Amino acid sequence: MNTKNLGFNSKLIHGGDFEDALGSATVPIYQTSTFAFKNADHGAACFAGESDGFIYTRIGNPTIGALESQIADLESGFGGIAVSSGMAAVTTIYMGILGQGAHIVSSAAVYGPSRVVMEQHFSRFGVESTYVNSENIEEVRNAIRPNTKLIFIETPANPTMGITDIEAVCKIAKEHGILVAVDNTFCSPYLQKPLDLGADIVFHSMTKFLNGHADIVAGIIVAKEETIYKKLRTMMINMGCNMDPHQAYMVIRGLKTLGIRIDRAQENAIKVANFLENHPKIEWVKYPGLTSHPQFELAKKQMNGPGCMISFELKGGVEAGKILQNNVHLAILAVSLGGVETLIQHPASMTHSKMDKDSREKAGITDGLVRFAVGIENVEDIIADLDQALSKI
Ligand SMILES: *Cc1c(COP(=O)(O)O)cnc(C)c1O
């Protein structure tokens, strides 16, 4: 079926370039490592790229391919490259775009390992990096060097909820012939479409919203243009960062409800953010849907909604945060986000603990910051749980 002109939620159900010979209503799991060629010439044609036939699952697989085409369409890109995890997406992009002597400019507040793998490992191969507060567009512009090959941004940033102006960054990048990659994990294409705003590459930890059920780890990259798509696809294949067919099936299944899951979680998040902002034991709340968010207007402009992630700091800092984490019952004390369940975690001692304290503070990740991922439970229960835990402080 041609799904090109369908709405977003219809594409979630009917998208993906896949037709099953037996008429299966869902995409079957092709749990196979390899594919038989019809004859010697067909095998040679597959390897020469002259036939669309499948060869070997690390290179391509029908179940994985269905997911890749579906998400590429949702992100308005040329093609998708499914990978084993969000971090496999990050390393595939770094490996595919950067080389010895290259330089990257990145948001300082990014997913912890995205920064750690650059500063501690890619640096060993001669890749240089500058981490800036990308909320300030001048910092991005000033960090560009003649050897800058990639601007890497995450917005809203993890875990500070700072917003980077994607369109403005892409404009600067174009002036210098630099590519832009955007980590869209916190939004999903339901809330934000970086390729439409000028980015060249968008990627996700599909572990989060796209799969949405906290039961697998997966990632995907979508490139806007064919040349970049091919470059990154080759890198994924050669490095072996591929997804497994069963993993792809799980994401295709979870993806169907992305729209209604985010609608509900976001509705809950707005209420939870308001509750927290008015609570006497809370120092500050950062949520793009609150007018107190410094980039409230920018968030409204580039996102279709404020999302489901909230950061806040308690009066009493780290100690108070610990009491809260130890006393919630409904919210699960766990890293990750984007699932149907509400999660709470402490970035300075958990997701961002491998970053040095100085970089952490410069990136706005204070020791007392708590990250709250709002799920789709009844909002009264989420708020009651927070309320009773806050009363223990
Ligand atoms: C979780 C996450 C990643 C890494 O994804 P994995 O699937 O855990 O490898 C990258 N970026 C963001 C914003 C994330 O939340």
Coordinates of C-alpha atoms and ligand atoms in Angstrom, one line a residue:
M1 CA 0.0 0.0 0.0
N2 CA 1.2 3.5 -0.8
T3 CA 1.3 5.2 2.6
K4 CA 3.0 8.4 1.4
N5 CA 0.0 10.6 1.9
L6 CA -1.3 9.1 5.1
G7 CA -1.2 10.9 8.4
F8 CA 1.4 10.1 11.0
N9 CA -0.6 7.7 13.1
S10 CA -1.8 5.8 10.0
K11 CA 1.8 5.5 8.9
L12 CA 2.6 3.9 12.3
I13 CA 0.1 1.2 11.6
H14 CA 0.4 0.7 7.8
G15 CA 3.9 2.1 7.0
G16 CA 7.0 0.2 6.0
D17 CA 7.8 -1.0 2.6
F18 CA 6.8 -4.6 3.0
E19 CA 4.3 -7.0 1.4
D20 CA 4.1 -10.6 2.5
A21 CA 3.6 -13.3 -0.1
L22 CA 1.1 -15.1 2.2
G23 CA -0.8 -11.9 3.2
S24 CA 0.4 -11.8 6.8
A25 CA -1.2 -8.7 8.5
T26 CA 2.0 -8.0 10.5
V27 CA 5.6 -8.2 9.4
P28 CA 6.9 -11.7 9.9
I29 CA 10.2 -12.4 11.7
Y30 CA 12.7 -13.6 9.2
Q31 CA 14.9 -15.3 11.8
T32 CA 17.6 -16.4 9.4
S33 CA 21.3 -15.4 9.1
T34 CA 21.6 -16.1 5.4
F35 CA 19.5 -16.3 2.2
A36 CA 19.7 -18.8 -0.6
F37 CA 20.5 -17.4 -4.1
K38 CA 18.4 -18.7 -7.0
N39 CA 21.6 -19.6 -8.9
A40 CA 25.2 -18.5 -9.3
D41 CA 24.4 -15.5 -11.4
H42 CA 21.7 -14.3 -9.0
G43 CA 24.3 -14.5 -6.1
A44 CA 26.8 -12.5 -8.1
A45 CA 24.1 -9.9 -9.0
C46 CA 23.2 -9.5 -5.3
F47 CA 26.8 -8.9 -4.4
A48 CA 27.2 -6.5 -7.3
G49 CA 24.2 -4.5 -6.1
E50 CA 22.4 -5.3 -9.4
S51 CA 19.6 -7.3 -7.7
D52 CA 17.5 -6.4 -4.6
G53 CA 17.8 -9.9 -3.2
F54 CA 18.9 -10.5 0.4
I55 CA 22.4 -11.9 1.1
Y56 CA 23.1 -12.1 4.8
T57 CA 21.3 -10.6 7.8
R58 CA 24.2 -8.3 8.8
I59 CA 23.9 -6.7 5.4
G60 CA 20.1 -6.7 5.2
N61 CA 17.0 -8.6 6.3
P62 CA 13.3 -8.2 5.3
T63 CA 12.0 -7.7 8.9
I64 CA 14.7 -5.2 9.6
G65 CA 14.2 -3.6 6.2
A66 CA 10.5 -3.0 6.9
L67 CA 11.4 -1.1 10.1
E68 CA 14.1 0.9 8.3
S69 CA 11.8 2.1 5.6
Q70 CA 9.0 2.9 8.0
I71 CA 11.1 5.1 10.2
A72 CA 12.9 6.7 7.3
D73 CA 9.5 7.8 6.0
L74 CA 8.4 9.0 9.5
E75 CA 11.6 11.1 9.7
S76 CA 11.3 12.3 6.0
G77 CA 14.7 10.8 5.1
F78 CA 16.2 8.9 2.2
G79 CA 16.9 5.7 4.1
G80 CA 17.1 4.1 7.6
I81 CA 19.9 2.0 9.1
A82 CA 18.8 -0.1 12.0
V83 CA 21.5 -0.9 14.5
S84 CA 21.9 -2.9 17.7
S85 CA 21.5 0.1 20.1
G86 CA 21.4 3.8 20.3
M87 CA 25.2 3.8 21.0
A88 CA 25.8 1.7 17.9
A89 CA 24.0 4.6 16.0
V90 CA 26.3 7.1 17.7
T91 CA 29.5 5.2 16.9
T92 CA 28.4 4.4 13.3
I93 CA 27.9 8.1 12.7
Y94 CA 31.3 9.0 14.3
M95 CA 33.1 6.3 12.3
G96 CA 31.3 7.1 9.1
I97 CA 31.7 10.9 9.1
L98 CA 34.9 11.5 11.1
G99 CA 38.5 10.4 10.5
Q100 CA 42.0 11.1 11.7
G101 CA 42.5 14.9 12.2
A102 CA 38.8 15.6 12.0
H103 CA 37.0 17.8 14.5
I104 CA 33.5 17.6 15.9
V105 CA 31.4 20.3 17.7
S106 CA 28.9 18.8 20.1
S107 CA 26.3 19.9 22.6
A108 CA 27.9 19.6 26.1
A109 CA 24.8 18.1 27.6
V110 CA 24.4 14.9 25.6
Y111 CA 23.7 11.3 26.5
G112 CA 26.7 10.5 28.7
P113 CA 28.3 7.8 26.6
S114 CA 28.0 9.8 23.4
R115 CA 30.5 12.2 24.9
V116 CA 32.6 9.6 26.8
V117 CA 33.2 7.5 23.6
M118 CA 34.4 10.6 21.8
E119 CA 36.6 12.1 24.5
Q120 CA 38.1 8.9 25.8
H121 CA 38.2 6.7 22.7
F122 CA 37.9 8.6 19.4
S123 CA 40.5 10.9 20.7
R124 CA 43.0 8.0 20.7
F125 CA 42.6 8.0 16.9
G126 CA 43.3 11.7 16.5
V127 CA 39.7 13.0 16.4
E128 CA 39.3 16.4 18.1
S129 CA 36.2 17.5 19.9
T130 CA 34.8 20.7 21.3
Y131 CA 31.8 20.6 23.7
V132 CA 29.7 23.7 23.8
N133 CA 26.5 25.0 25.2
S134 CA 24.6 24.6 21.9
E135 CA 21.6 26.5 23.3
N136 CA 23.8 29.5 22.6
I137 CA 24.2 29.6 18.9
E138 CA 27.3 31.8 19.0
E139 CA 29.2 29.2 21.0
V140 CA 28.5 26.7 18.2
R141 CA 29.7 29.2 15.5
N142 CA 32.8 30.1 17.4
A143 CA 33.8 26.4 18.0
I144 CA 34.0 25.7 14.2
R145 CA 37.5 25.0 12.9
P146 CA 38.7 24.4 9.3
N147 CA 38.8 20.6 10.1
T148 CA 35.2 20.5 11.6
K149 CA 33.3 17.7 9.8
L150 CA 30.3 17.3 12.1
I151 CA 28.0 19.2 14.4
F152 CA 26.3 16.8 16.8
I153 CA 23.4 18.0 18.8
E154 CA 20.9 16.6 21.2
T155 CA 17.7 18.5 21.9
P156 CA 16.0 18.5 24.3
A157 CA 19.4 17.7 25.9
N158 CA 19.9 14.9 28.3
P159 CA 19.3 15.5 31.2
T160 CA 19.2 19.3 31.3
M161 CA 16.2 19.7 29.0
G162 CA 18.0 22.6 27.3
I163 CA 16.8 23.3 23.7
T164 CA 19.0 23.8 20.7
D165 CA 17.7 25.7 17.7
I166 CA 18.1 23.0 15.1
E167 CA 17.3 25.3 12.1
A168 CA 19.9 27.9 13.3
V169 CA 22.6 25.3 13.8
C170 CA 22.0 23.8 10.4
K171 CA 22.2 27.3 8.8
I172 CA 25.7 27.8 10.3
A173 CA 26.7 24.3 9.3
K174 CA 25.7 24.8 5.7
E175 CA 27.7 28.0 5.5
H176 CA 30.8 25.9 6.3
G177 CA 29.9 22.7 4.5
I178 CA 29.6 20.8 7.8
L179 CA 27.1 18.0 8.4
V180 CA 24.6 18.1 11.3
A181 CA 23.5 15.0 13.2
V182 CA 20.6 15.2 15.7
D183 CA 19.9 12.8 18.6
N184 CA 16.1 12.8 18.4
T185 CA 15.6 10.1 21.1
F186 CA 13.7 12.4 23.6
C187 CA 11.1 13.5 21.0
S188 CA 10.7 10.8 18.4
P189 CA 9.5 12.0 14.9
Y190 CA 6.0 12.4 16.5
L191 CA 7.3 15.5 18.3
Q192 CA 10.2 16.7 16.2
K193 CA 11.5 16.3 12.7
P194 CA 15.2 17.5 12.5
L195 CA 15.6 16.6 8.8
D196 CA 12.8 18.9 7.9
L197 CA 14.6 21.6 9.8
G198 CA 17.8 21.2 7.8
A199 CA 19.7 18.4 9.5
D200 CA 21.6 15.7 7.5
I201 CA 21.3 12.8 9.9
V202 CA 18.9 12.0 12.7
F203 CA 19.2 9.1 15.0
H204 CA 17.4 7.4 17.9
S205 CA 17.9 5.1 20.7
M206 CA 14.8 3.0 19.8
T207 CA 15.1 1.5 23.3
K208 CA 13.1 4.5 24.3
F209 CA 10.0 6.0 22.7
L210 CA 10.0 4.2 19.4
N211 CA 9.8 0.7 20.9
G212 CA 8.3 2.1 24.1
H213 CA 7.9 -0.9 26.3
A214 CA 11.3 -1.2 28.1
D215 CA 11.9 -4.7 26.7
I216 CA 14.7 -4.3 24.1
V217 CA 17.7 -2.2 23.3
A218 CA 17.9 -0.9 19.7
G219 CA 18.9 2.1 17.6
I220 CA 18.4 3.6 14.1
I221 CA 20.0 6.2 11.9
V222 CA 18.1 8.1 9.1
A223 CA 20.0 10.0 6.5
K224 CA 18.5 12.7 4.4
E225 CA 20.6 12.1 1.3
E226 CA 21.6 8.9 -0.5
T227 CA 25.3 9.5 -0.4
I228 CA 25.4 9.8 3.4
Y229 CA 22.9 7.0 3.8
K230 CA 25.2 4.7 1.7
K231 CA 28.3 5.7 3.6
L232 CA 26.7 5.0 7.0
R233 CA 25.1 1.8 5.8
T234 CA 28.5 0.5 4.7
M235 CA 30.0 1.4 8.0
M236 CA 27.3 -0.3 9.9
I237 CA 27.7 -3.5 7.8
N238 CA 31.4 -3.6 8.1
M239 CA 31.5 -2.8 11.8
G240 CA 28.8 -5.3 12.5
C241 CA 26.4 -3.0 14.4
N242 CA 23.4 -4.6 12.8
M243 CA 20.0 -5.2 14.5
D244 CA 18.6 -8.7 15.0
P245 CA 15.3 -9.6 13.1
H246 CA 13.5 -10.4 16.4
Q247 CA 14.5 -7.0 17.8
A248 CA 13.2 -5.3 14.6
Y249 CA 9.8 -7.1 15.0
M250 CA 9.5 -5.9 18.6
V251 CA 10.1 -2.3 17.5
I252 CA 7.6 -2.6 14.6
R253 CA 5.1 -3.8 17.2
G254 CA 5.8 -1.1 19.8
L255 CA 5.9 1.6 17.1
K256 CA 2.2 1.2 16.3
T257 CA 1.1 3.0 19.5
L258 CA 3.8 5.7 19.5
G259 CA 1.3 8.5 18.9
I260 CA -1.2 7.5 21.6
R261 CA 1.5 6.6 24.1
I262 CA 3.2 10.0 23.7
D263 CA -0.1 11.8 23.8
R264 CA -1.0 10.2 27.1
A265 CA 2.5 10.5 28.7
Q266 CA 2.8 14.1 27.6
E267 CA -0.6 15.0 29.0
N268 CA 0.6 13.4 32.3
A269 CA 4.0 15.2 32.1
I270 CA 2.3 18.6 31.8
K271 CA 0.4 17.9 35.0
V272 CA 3.4 16.5 36.9
A273 CA 5.6 19.4 35.9
N274 CA 3.0 21.9 37.2
F275 CA 2.7 19.9 40.4
L276 CA 6.4 19.9 40.9
E277 CA 6.8 23.6 40.1
N278 CA 4.3 24.5 42.7
H279 CA 5.7 22.2 45.4
P280 CA 7.5 24.0 48.2
K281 CA 10.4 21.4 48.4
I282 CA 11.4 21.9 44.7
E283 CA 14.1 24.4 43.9
W284 CA 13.4 24.4 40.1
V285 CA 11.8 22.4 37.3
K286 CA 12.9 22.3 33.7
Y287 CA 10.2 21.2 31.3
P288 CA 9.7 22.7 27.8
G289 CA 6.0 22.9 28.4
L290 CA 6.4 25.4 31.4
T291 CA 6.6 29.1 30.6
S292 CA 9.5 29.2 33.1
H293 CA 11.6 27.2 30.7
P294 CA 14.1 29.6 29.3
Q295 CA 13.5 28.4 25.7
F296 CA 9.7 27.9 26.0
E297 CA 9.1 29.8 22.7
L298 CA 11.8 27.9 20.8
A299 CA 10.4 24.6 22.0
K300 CA 7.0 25.6 20.9
K301 CA 8.4 26.5 17.5
Q302 CA 10.4 23.4 16.7
M303 CA 8.6 20.7 18.6
N304 CA 5.0 19.5 18.2
G305 CA 4.7 19.2 22.0
P306 CA 6.8 19.5 25.1
G307 CA 7.4 15.8 25.5
C308 CA 7.4 13.5 28.5
M309 CA 10.8 14.2 30.2
I310 CA 11.2 16.5 33.2
S311 CA 14.3 17.5 35.1
F312 CA 14.2 19.1 38.6
E313 CA 16.2 19.9 41.6
L314 CA 15.1 19.6 45.1
K315 CA 15.8 22.1 47.9
G316 CA 18.4 20.1 49.8
G317 CA 20.3 18.9 46.7
V318 CA 21.8 15.4 46.6
E319 CA 20.6 14.2 50.0
A320 CA 17.0 15.2 49.4
G321 CA 17.2 13.6 46.0
K322 CA 18.3 10.3 47.5
I323 CA 15.3 10.4 50.0
L324 CA 13.0 11.0 47.1
Q325 CA 14.5 8.1 45.0
N326 CA 14.3 5.7 48.0
N327 CA 10.7 6.5 48.7
V328 CA 8.9 6.4 45.4
H329 CA 6.9 3.2 44.9
L330 CA 5.1 3.6 41.6
A331 CA 8.0 5.3 39.7
I332 CA 10.7 2.8 39.1
L333 CA 14.2 3.8 40.2
A334 CA 15.9 3.0 36.9
V335 CA 17.7 4.6 33.9
S336 CA 16.2 4.8 30.5
L337 CA 13.0 6.6 29.4
G338 CA 10.3 6.5 26.8
G339 CA 8.5 3.4 28.0
V340 CA 5.0 3.1 29.3
E341 CA 6.2 3.1 32.9
T342 CA 7.3 6.1 34.9
L343 CA 11.0 6.1 35.8
I344 CA 13.2 8.2 38.1
Q345 CA 17.0 8.5 38.1
H346 CA 19.9 10.6 39.3
P347 CA 22.2 11.6 36.4
A348 CA 25.2 12.7 38.4
S349 CA 25.6 9.3 40.1
M350 CA 24.0 7.2 37.3
T351 CA 23.8 8.0 33.5
H352 CA 26.4 10.8 33.6
S353 CA 28.7 9.5 36.3
K354 CA 31.5 8.6 33.8
M355 CA 31.8 12.3 32.8
D356 CA 34.2 14.3 34.9
K357 CA 32.6 16.5 37.5
D358 CA 33.9 19.7 35.9
S359 CA 32.4 18.9 32.5
R360 CA 29.2 17.8 34.2
E361 CA 28.9 21.1 36.0
K362 CA 29.7 23.1 32.8
A363 CA 27.0 21.2 31.0
G364 CA 24.5 22.1 33.7
I365 CA 24.2 18.6 35.2
T366 CA 24.2 19.6 38.8
D367 CA 24.6 17.1 41.6
G368 CA 21.1 17.6 42.7
L369 CA 19.4 17.2 39.4
V370 CA 16.7 14.4 39.2
R371 CA 15.5 13.1 35.9
F372 CA 11.9 12.0 35.7
A373 CA 10.5 10.1 32.7
V374 CA 6.7 10.2 32.8
G375 CA 4.7 7.1 31.8
I376 CA 1.1 6.5 30.8
E377 CA -0.2 5.5 34.3
N378 CA -3.1 7.4 35.8
V379 CA -1.6 10.8 36.5
E380 CA -3.2 11.0 40.0
D381 CA -1.2 7.9 40.9
I382 CA 2.1 9.4 39.6
I383 CA 1.5 12.7 41.5
A384 CA 0.3 10.9 44.7
D385 CA 3.5 8.8 44.6
L386 CA 5.7 11.9 44.2
D387 CA 3.8 13.7 46.9
Q388 CA 4.2 11.0 49.6
A389 CA 7.9 10.6 48.7
L390 CA 8.5 14.4 48.9
S391 CA 6.8 14.4 52.3
K392 CA 9.6 12.2 53.6
I393 CA 12.2 14.9 53.0
Ligands
LIG1 C1 19.5 5.9 25.8 C2 20.0 7.0 24.9 C3 21.1 6.8 24.0 C4 21.8 5.4 23.9 O1 21.0 4.4 23.5 P1 21.1 2.8 23.9 O2 20.0 2.2 23.2 O3 21.1 2.7 25.4 O4 22.5 2.4 23.4 C5 21.5 7.8 23.2 N1 20.9 9.0 23.3 C6 19.9 9.3 24.2 C7 19.3 10.6 24.3 C8 19.4 8.3 25.0 O5 18.5 8.5 25.9

